[in-house]
PDB file of C-alpha atoms in Angstrom:
ATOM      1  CA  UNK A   1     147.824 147.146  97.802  1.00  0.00           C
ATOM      2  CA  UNK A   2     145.854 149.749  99.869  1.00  0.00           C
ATOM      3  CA  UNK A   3     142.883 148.803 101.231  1.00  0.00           C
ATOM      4  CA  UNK A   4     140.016 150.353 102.468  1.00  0.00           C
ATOM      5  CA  UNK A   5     137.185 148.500 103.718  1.00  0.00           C
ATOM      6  CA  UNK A   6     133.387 149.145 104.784  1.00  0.00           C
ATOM      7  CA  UNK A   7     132.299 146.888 107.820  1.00  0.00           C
ATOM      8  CA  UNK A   8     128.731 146.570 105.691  1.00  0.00           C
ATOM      9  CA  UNK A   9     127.787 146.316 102.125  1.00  0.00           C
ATOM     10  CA  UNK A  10     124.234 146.368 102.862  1.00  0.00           C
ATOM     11  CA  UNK A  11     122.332 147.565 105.486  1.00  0.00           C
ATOM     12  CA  UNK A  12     118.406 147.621 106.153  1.00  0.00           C
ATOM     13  CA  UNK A  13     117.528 150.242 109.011  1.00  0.00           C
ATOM     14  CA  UNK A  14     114.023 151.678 110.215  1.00  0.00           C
ATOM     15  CA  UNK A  15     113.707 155.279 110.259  1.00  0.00           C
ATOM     16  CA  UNK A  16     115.089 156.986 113.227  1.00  0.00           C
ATOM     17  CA  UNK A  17     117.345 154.719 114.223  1.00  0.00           C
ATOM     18  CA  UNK A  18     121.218 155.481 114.975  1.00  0.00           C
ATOM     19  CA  UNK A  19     123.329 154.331 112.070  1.00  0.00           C
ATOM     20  CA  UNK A  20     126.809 153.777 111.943  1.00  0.00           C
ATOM     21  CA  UNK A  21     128.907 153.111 108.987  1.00  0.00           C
ATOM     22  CA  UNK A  22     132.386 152.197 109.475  1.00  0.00           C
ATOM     23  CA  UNK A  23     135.473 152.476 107.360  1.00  0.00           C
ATOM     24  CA  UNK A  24     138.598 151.458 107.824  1.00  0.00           C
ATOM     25  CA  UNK A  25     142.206 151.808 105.377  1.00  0.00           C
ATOM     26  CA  UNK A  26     145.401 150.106 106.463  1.00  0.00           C
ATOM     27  CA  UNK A  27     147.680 152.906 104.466  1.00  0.00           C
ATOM     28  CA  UNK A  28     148.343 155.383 106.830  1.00  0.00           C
ATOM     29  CA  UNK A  29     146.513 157.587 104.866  1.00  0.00           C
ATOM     30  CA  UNK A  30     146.128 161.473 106.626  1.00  0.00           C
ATOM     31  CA  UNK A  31     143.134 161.950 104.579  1.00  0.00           C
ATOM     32  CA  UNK A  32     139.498 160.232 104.967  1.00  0.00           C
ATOM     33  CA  UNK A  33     136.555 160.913 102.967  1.00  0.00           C
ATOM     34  CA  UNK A  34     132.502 160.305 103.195  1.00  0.00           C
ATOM     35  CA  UNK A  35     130.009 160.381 100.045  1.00  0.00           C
ATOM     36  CA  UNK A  36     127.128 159.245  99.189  1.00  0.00           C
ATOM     37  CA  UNK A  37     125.989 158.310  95.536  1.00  0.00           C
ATOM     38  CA  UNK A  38     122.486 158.556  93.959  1.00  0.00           C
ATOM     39  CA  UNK A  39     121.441 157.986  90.495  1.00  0.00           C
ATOM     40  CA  UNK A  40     121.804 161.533  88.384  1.00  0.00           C
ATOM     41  CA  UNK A  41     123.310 163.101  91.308  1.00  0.00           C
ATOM     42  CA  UNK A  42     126.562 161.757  91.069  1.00  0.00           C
ATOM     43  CA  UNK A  43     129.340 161.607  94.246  1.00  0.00           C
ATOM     44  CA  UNK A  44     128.385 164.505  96.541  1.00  0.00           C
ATOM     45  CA  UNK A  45     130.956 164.573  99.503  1.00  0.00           C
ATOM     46  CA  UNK A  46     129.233 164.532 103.244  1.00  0.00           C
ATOM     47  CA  UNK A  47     132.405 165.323 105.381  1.00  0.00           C
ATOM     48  CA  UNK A  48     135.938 164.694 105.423  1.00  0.00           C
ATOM     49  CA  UNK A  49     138.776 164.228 107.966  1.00  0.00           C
ATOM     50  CA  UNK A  50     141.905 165.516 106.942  1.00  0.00           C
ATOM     51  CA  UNK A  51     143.764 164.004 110.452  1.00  0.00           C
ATOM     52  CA  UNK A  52     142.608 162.393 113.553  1.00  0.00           C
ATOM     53  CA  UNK A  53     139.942 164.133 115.349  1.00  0.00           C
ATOM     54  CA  UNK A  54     139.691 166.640 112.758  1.00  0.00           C
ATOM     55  CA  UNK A  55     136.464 166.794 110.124  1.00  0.00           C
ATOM     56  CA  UNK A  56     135.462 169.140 108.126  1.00  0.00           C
ATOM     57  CA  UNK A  57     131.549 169.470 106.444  1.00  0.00           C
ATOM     58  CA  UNK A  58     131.698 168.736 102.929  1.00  0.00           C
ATOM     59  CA  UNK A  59     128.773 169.592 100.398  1.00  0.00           C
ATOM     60  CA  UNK A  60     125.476 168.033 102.324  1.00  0.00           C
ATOM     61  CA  UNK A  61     126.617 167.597 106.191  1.00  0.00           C
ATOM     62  CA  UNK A  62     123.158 167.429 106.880  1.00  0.00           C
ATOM     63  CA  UNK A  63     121.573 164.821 109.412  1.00  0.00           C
ATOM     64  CA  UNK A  64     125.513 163.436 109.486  1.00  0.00           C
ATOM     65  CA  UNK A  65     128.415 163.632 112.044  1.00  0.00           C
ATOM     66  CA  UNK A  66     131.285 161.865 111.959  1.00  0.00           C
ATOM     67  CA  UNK A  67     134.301 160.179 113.944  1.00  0.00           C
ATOM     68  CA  UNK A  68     137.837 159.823 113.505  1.00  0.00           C
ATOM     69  CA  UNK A  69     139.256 158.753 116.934  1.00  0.00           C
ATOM     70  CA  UNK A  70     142.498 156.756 115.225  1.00  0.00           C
ATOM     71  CA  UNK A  71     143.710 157.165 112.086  1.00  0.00           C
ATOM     72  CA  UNK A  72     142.641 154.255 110.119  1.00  0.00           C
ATOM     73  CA  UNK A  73     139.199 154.628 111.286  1.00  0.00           C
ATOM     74  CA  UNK A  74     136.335 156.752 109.879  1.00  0.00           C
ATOM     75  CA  UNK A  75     133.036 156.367 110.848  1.00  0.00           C
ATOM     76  CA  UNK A  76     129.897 158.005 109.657  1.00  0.00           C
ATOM     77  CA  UNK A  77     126.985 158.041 111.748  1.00  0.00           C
ATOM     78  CA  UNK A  78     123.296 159.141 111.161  1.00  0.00           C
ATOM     79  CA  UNK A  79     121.703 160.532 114.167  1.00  0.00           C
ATOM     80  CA  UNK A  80     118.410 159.756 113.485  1.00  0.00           C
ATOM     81  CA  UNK A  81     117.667 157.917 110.393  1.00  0.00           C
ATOM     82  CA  UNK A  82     115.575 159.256 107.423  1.00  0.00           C
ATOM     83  CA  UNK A  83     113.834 157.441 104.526  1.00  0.00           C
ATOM     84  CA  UNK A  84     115.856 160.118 102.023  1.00  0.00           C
ATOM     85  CA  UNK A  85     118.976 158.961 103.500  1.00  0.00           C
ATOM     86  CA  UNK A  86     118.534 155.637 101.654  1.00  0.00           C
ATOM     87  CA  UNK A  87     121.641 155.609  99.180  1.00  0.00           C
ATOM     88  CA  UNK A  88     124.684 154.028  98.312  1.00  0.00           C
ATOM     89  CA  UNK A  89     127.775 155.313 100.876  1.00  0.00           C
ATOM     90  CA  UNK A  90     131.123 155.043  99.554  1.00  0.00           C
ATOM     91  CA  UNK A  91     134.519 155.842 102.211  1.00  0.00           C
ATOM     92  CA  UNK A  92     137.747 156.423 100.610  1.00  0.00           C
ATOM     93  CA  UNK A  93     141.526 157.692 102.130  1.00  0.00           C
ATOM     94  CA  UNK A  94     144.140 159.364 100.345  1.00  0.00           C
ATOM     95  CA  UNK A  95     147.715 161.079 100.786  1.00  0.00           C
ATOM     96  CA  UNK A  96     147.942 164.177  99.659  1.00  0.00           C
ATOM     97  CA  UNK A  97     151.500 164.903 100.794  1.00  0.00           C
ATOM     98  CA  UNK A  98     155.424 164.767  99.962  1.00  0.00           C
ATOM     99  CA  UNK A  99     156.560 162.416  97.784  1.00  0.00           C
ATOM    100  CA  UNK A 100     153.742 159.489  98.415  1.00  0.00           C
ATOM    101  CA  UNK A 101     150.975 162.043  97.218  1.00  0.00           C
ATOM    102  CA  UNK A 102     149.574 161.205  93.782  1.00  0.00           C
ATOM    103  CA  UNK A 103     146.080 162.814  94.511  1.00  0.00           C
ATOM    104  CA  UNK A 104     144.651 159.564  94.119  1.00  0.00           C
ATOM    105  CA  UNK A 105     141.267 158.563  95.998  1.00  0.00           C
ATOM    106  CA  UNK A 106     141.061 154.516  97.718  1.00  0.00           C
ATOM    107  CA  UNK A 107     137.012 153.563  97.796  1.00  0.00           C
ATOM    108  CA  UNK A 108     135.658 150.925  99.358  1.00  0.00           C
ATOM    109  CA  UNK A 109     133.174 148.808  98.033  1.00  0.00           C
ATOM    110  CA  UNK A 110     130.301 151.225  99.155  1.00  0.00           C
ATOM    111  CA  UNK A 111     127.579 150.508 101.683  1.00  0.00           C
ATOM    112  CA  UNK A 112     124.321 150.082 100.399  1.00  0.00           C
ATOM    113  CA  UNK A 113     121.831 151.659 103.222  1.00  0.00           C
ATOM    114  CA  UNK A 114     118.073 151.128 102.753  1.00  0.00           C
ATOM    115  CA  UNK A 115     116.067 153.441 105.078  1.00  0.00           C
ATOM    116  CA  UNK A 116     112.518 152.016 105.783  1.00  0.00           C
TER     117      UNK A 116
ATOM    118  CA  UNK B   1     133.188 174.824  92.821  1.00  0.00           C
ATOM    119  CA  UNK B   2     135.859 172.299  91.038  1.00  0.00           C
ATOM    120  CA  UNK B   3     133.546 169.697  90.504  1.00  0.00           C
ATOM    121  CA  UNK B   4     134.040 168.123  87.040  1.00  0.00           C
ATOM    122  CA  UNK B   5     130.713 168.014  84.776  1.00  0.00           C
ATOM    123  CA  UNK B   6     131.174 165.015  82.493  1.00  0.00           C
ATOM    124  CA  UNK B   7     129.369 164.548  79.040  1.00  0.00           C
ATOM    125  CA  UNK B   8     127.661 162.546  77.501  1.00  0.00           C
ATOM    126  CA  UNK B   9     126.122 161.380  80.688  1.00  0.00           C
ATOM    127  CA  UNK B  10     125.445 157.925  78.504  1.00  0.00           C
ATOM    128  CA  UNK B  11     126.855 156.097  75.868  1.00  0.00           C
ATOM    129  CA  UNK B  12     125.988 153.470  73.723  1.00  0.00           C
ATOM    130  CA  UNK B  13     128.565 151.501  70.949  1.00  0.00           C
ATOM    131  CA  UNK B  14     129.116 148.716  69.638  1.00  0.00           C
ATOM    132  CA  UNK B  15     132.434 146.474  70.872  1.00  0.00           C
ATOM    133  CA  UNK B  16     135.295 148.000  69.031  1.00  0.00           C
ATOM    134  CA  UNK B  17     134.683 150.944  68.292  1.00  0.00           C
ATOM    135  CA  UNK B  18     135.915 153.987  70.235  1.00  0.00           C
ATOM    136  CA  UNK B  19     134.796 155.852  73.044  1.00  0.00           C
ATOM    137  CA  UNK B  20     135.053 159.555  73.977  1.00  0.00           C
ATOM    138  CA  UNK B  21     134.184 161.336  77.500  1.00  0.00           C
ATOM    139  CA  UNK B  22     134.570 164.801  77.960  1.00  0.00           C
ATOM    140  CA  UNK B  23     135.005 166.680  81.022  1.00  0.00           C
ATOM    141  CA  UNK B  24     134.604 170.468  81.886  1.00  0.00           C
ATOM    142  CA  UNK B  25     135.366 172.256  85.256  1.00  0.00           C
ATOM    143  CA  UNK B  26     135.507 175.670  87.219  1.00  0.00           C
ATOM    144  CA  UNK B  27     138.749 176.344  88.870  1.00  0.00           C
ATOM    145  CA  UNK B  28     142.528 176.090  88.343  1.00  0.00           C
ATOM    146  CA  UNK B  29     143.494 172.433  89.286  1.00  0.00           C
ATOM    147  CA  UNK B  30     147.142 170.632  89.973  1.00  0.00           C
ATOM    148  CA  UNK B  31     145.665 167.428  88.823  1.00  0.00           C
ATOM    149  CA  UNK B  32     142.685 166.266  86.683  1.00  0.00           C
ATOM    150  CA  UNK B  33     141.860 162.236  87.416  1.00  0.00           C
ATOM    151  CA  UNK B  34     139.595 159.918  85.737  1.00  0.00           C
ATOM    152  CA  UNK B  35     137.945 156.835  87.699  1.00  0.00           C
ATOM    153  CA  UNK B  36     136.259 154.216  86.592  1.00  0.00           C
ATOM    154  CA  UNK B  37     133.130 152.403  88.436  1.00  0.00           C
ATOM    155  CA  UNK B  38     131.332 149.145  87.876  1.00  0.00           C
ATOM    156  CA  UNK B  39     128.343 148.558  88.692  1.00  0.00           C
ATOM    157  CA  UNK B  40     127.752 148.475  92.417  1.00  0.00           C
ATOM    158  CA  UNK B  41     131.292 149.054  93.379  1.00  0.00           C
ATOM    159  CA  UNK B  42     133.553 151.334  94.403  1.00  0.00           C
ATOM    160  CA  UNK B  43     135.645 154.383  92.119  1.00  0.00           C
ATOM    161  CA  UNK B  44     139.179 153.001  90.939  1.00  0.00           C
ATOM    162  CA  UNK B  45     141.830 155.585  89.506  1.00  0.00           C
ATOM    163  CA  UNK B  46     141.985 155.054  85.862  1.00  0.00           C
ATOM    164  CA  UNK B  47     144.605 157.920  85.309  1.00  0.00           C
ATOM    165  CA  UNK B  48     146.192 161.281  86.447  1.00  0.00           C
ATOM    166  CA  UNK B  49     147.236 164.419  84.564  1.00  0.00           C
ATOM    167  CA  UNK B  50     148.834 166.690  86.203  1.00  0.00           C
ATOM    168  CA  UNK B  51     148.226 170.537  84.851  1.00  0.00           C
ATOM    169  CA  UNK B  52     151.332 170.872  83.047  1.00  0.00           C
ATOM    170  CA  UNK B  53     150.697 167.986  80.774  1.00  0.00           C
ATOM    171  CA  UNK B  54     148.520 167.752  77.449  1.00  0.00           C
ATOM    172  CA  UNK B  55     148.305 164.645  76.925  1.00  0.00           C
ATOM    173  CA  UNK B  56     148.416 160.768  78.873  1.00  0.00           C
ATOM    174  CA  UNK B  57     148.377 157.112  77.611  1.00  0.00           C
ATOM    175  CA  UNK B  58     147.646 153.917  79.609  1.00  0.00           C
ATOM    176  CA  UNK B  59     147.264 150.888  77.305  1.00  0.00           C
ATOM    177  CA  UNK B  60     143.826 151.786  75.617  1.00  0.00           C
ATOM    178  CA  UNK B  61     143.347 154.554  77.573  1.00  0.00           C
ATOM    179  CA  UNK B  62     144.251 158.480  75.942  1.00  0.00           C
ATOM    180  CA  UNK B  63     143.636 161.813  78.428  1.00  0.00           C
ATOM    181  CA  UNK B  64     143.501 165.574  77.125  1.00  0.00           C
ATOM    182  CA  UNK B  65     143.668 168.250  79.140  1.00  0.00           C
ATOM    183  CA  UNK B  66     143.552 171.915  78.016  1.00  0.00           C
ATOM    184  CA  UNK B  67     143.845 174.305  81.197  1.00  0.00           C
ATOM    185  CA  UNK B  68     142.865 177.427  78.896  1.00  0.00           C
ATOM    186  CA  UNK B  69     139.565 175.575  78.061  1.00  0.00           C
ATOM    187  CA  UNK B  70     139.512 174.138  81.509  1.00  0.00           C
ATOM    188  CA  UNK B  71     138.491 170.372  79.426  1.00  0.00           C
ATOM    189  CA  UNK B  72     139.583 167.249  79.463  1.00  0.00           C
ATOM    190  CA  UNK B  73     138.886 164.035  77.437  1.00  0.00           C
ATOM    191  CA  UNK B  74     139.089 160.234  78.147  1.00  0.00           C
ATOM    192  CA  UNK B  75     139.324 158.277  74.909  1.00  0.00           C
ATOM    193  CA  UNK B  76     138.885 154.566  75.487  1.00  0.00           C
ATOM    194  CA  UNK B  77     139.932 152.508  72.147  1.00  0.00           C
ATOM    195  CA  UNK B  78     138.768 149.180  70.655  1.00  0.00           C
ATOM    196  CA  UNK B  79     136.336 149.078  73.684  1.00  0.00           C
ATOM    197  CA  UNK B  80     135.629 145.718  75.094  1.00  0.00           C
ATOM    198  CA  UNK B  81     132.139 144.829  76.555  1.00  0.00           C
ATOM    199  CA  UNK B  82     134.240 144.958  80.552  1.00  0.00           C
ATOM    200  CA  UNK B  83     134.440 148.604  79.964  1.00  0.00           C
ATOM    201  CA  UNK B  84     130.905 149.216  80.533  1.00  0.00           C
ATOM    202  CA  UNK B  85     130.983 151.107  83.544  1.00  0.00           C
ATOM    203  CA  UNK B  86     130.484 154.409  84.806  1.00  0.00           C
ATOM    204  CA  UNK B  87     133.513 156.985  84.168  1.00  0.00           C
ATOM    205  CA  UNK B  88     134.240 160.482  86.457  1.00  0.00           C
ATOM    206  CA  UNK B  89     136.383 162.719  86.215  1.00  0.00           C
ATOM    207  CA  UNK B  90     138.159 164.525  89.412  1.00  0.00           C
ATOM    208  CA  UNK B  91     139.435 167.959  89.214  1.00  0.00           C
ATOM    209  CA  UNK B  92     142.162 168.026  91.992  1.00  0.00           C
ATOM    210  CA  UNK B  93     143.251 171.464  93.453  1.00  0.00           C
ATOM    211  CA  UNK B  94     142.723 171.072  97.240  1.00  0.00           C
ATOM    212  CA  UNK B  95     142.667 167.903  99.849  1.00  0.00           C
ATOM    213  CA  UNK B  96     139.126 166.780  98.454  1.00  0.00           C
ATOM    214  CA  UNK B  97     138.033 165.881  95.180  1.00  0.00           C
ATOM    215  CA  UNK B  98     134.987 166.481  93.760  1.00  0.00           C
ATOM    216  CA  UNK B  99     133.044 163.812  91.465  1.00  0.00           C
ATOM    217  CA  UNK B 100     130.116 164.777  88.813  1.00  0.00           C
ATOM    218  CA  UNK B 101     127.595 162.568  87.378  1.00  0.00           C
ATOM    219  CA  UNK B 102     129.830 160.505  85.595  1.00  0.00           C
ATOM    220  CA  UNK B 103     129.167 159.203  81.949  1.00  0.00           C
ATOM    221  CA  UNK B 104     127.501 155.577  82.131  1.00  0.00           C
ATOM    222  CA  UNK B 105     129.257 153.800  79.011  1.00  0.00           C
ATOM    223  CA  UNK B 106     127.390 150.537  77.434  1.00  0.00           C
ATOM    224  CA  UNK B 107     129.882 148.303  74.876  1.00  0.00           C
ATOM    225  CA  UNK B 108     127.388 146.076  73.517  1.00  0.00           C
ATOM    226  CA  UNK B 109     128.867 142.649  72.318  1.00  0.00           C
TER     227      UNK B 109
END
């Protein structure tokens, strides 16, 4: 089964502090993804990393970067913490290629971020 | 944008009965997927449909999709109380997907 896990499930951080949130799939999967969910807002997608070292901005980049030094690993860091970056951030990996791809999205179980 | 707008964005029945989510979206697709959240968790793939299909079964699970209305349903029979849970649909066309809302669905015992 394909697995993608998030080093934290919850996380209580002051604001401005450096965040990271780490993700890690043991599929091989080319494709990583960031998003954060928030009630009547839905999945909105932060960035995504389509290879190692690659990213690319996805619908609110904003106050993130992100880090994909080895392929199983995707991290998302906020520079500088912000009380409306408390949410719920979900990672998942996919394959979008050849015979493997079905299309399909792996989440982890979401990290719950609380930005005092 | 290919993001999929689900509706209703709740619903409420009784154990049983059916359940019916609709989907609309923008843009051509080469897949439309449904995924299913619980409370708190991560999105799990319910089901796929790829654009050249009408129509999809998985046990109690049924998915439409009607590329000239650019729709899709998820009917959910006999619905048990462990399908409450949040349902999105995925409109597929690139190397992202897109999520909406979702529709929160409540199966009261």
């Amino acid at each position: 089964d394909v697995k993608v896990t998030q080093s934290s499930r919850y996380l209580v951080k002051r604001t401005g502090e450096k965040v990271f949130l780490e993700c890690v799939q043991d599929m091989d999967h080319e494709n990583m993804f960031w998003y954060r969910q928030d009630p009547g807002l839905g999945l909105r997608l932060i960035y995504f990393s389509y290879d190692v070292k690659m990213k690319e901005k996805g619908d609110i980049p904003e106050g993130y970067s992100v880090s994909r030094e080895k392929k199983e690993r995707f991290s998302l860091i906020l520079e500088s913490a912000s009380t409306n970056q408390t949410s719920m951030y979900l990672c998942a990996s996919a394959y979008f290629g050849g015979t493997r791809n079905t299309g399909e999205l792996f989440f982890g179980e979401g990290s719950r971020l609380t930005v005092l | 944008s290919q993001q999929g707008e689900e509706d209703p964005q709740a619903l409420s029945i009784q154990e049983g009965e059916n359940a019916t989510m609709n989907c609309s979206y923008k843009t051509s697709i080469n897949n439309l997927q449904w995924y299913r959240q619980n409370s708190g968790r991560g999105l799990v793939q319910l089901i796929l449909i790829r654009s050249n299909e009408r129509e999809k079964h998985s046990g109690r699970l049924r998915v439409t999709l009607d590329t000239s209305k650019k729709s899709s349903s998820l009917l959910i029979t006999a619905s048990r109380a462990a399908d409450t849970a949040s349902y999105f649909c995925a409109p597929h066309s690139s190397y992202k997907l897109i999520f909406g809302s979702g529709t929160r669905l409540l199966v009261r015992p």
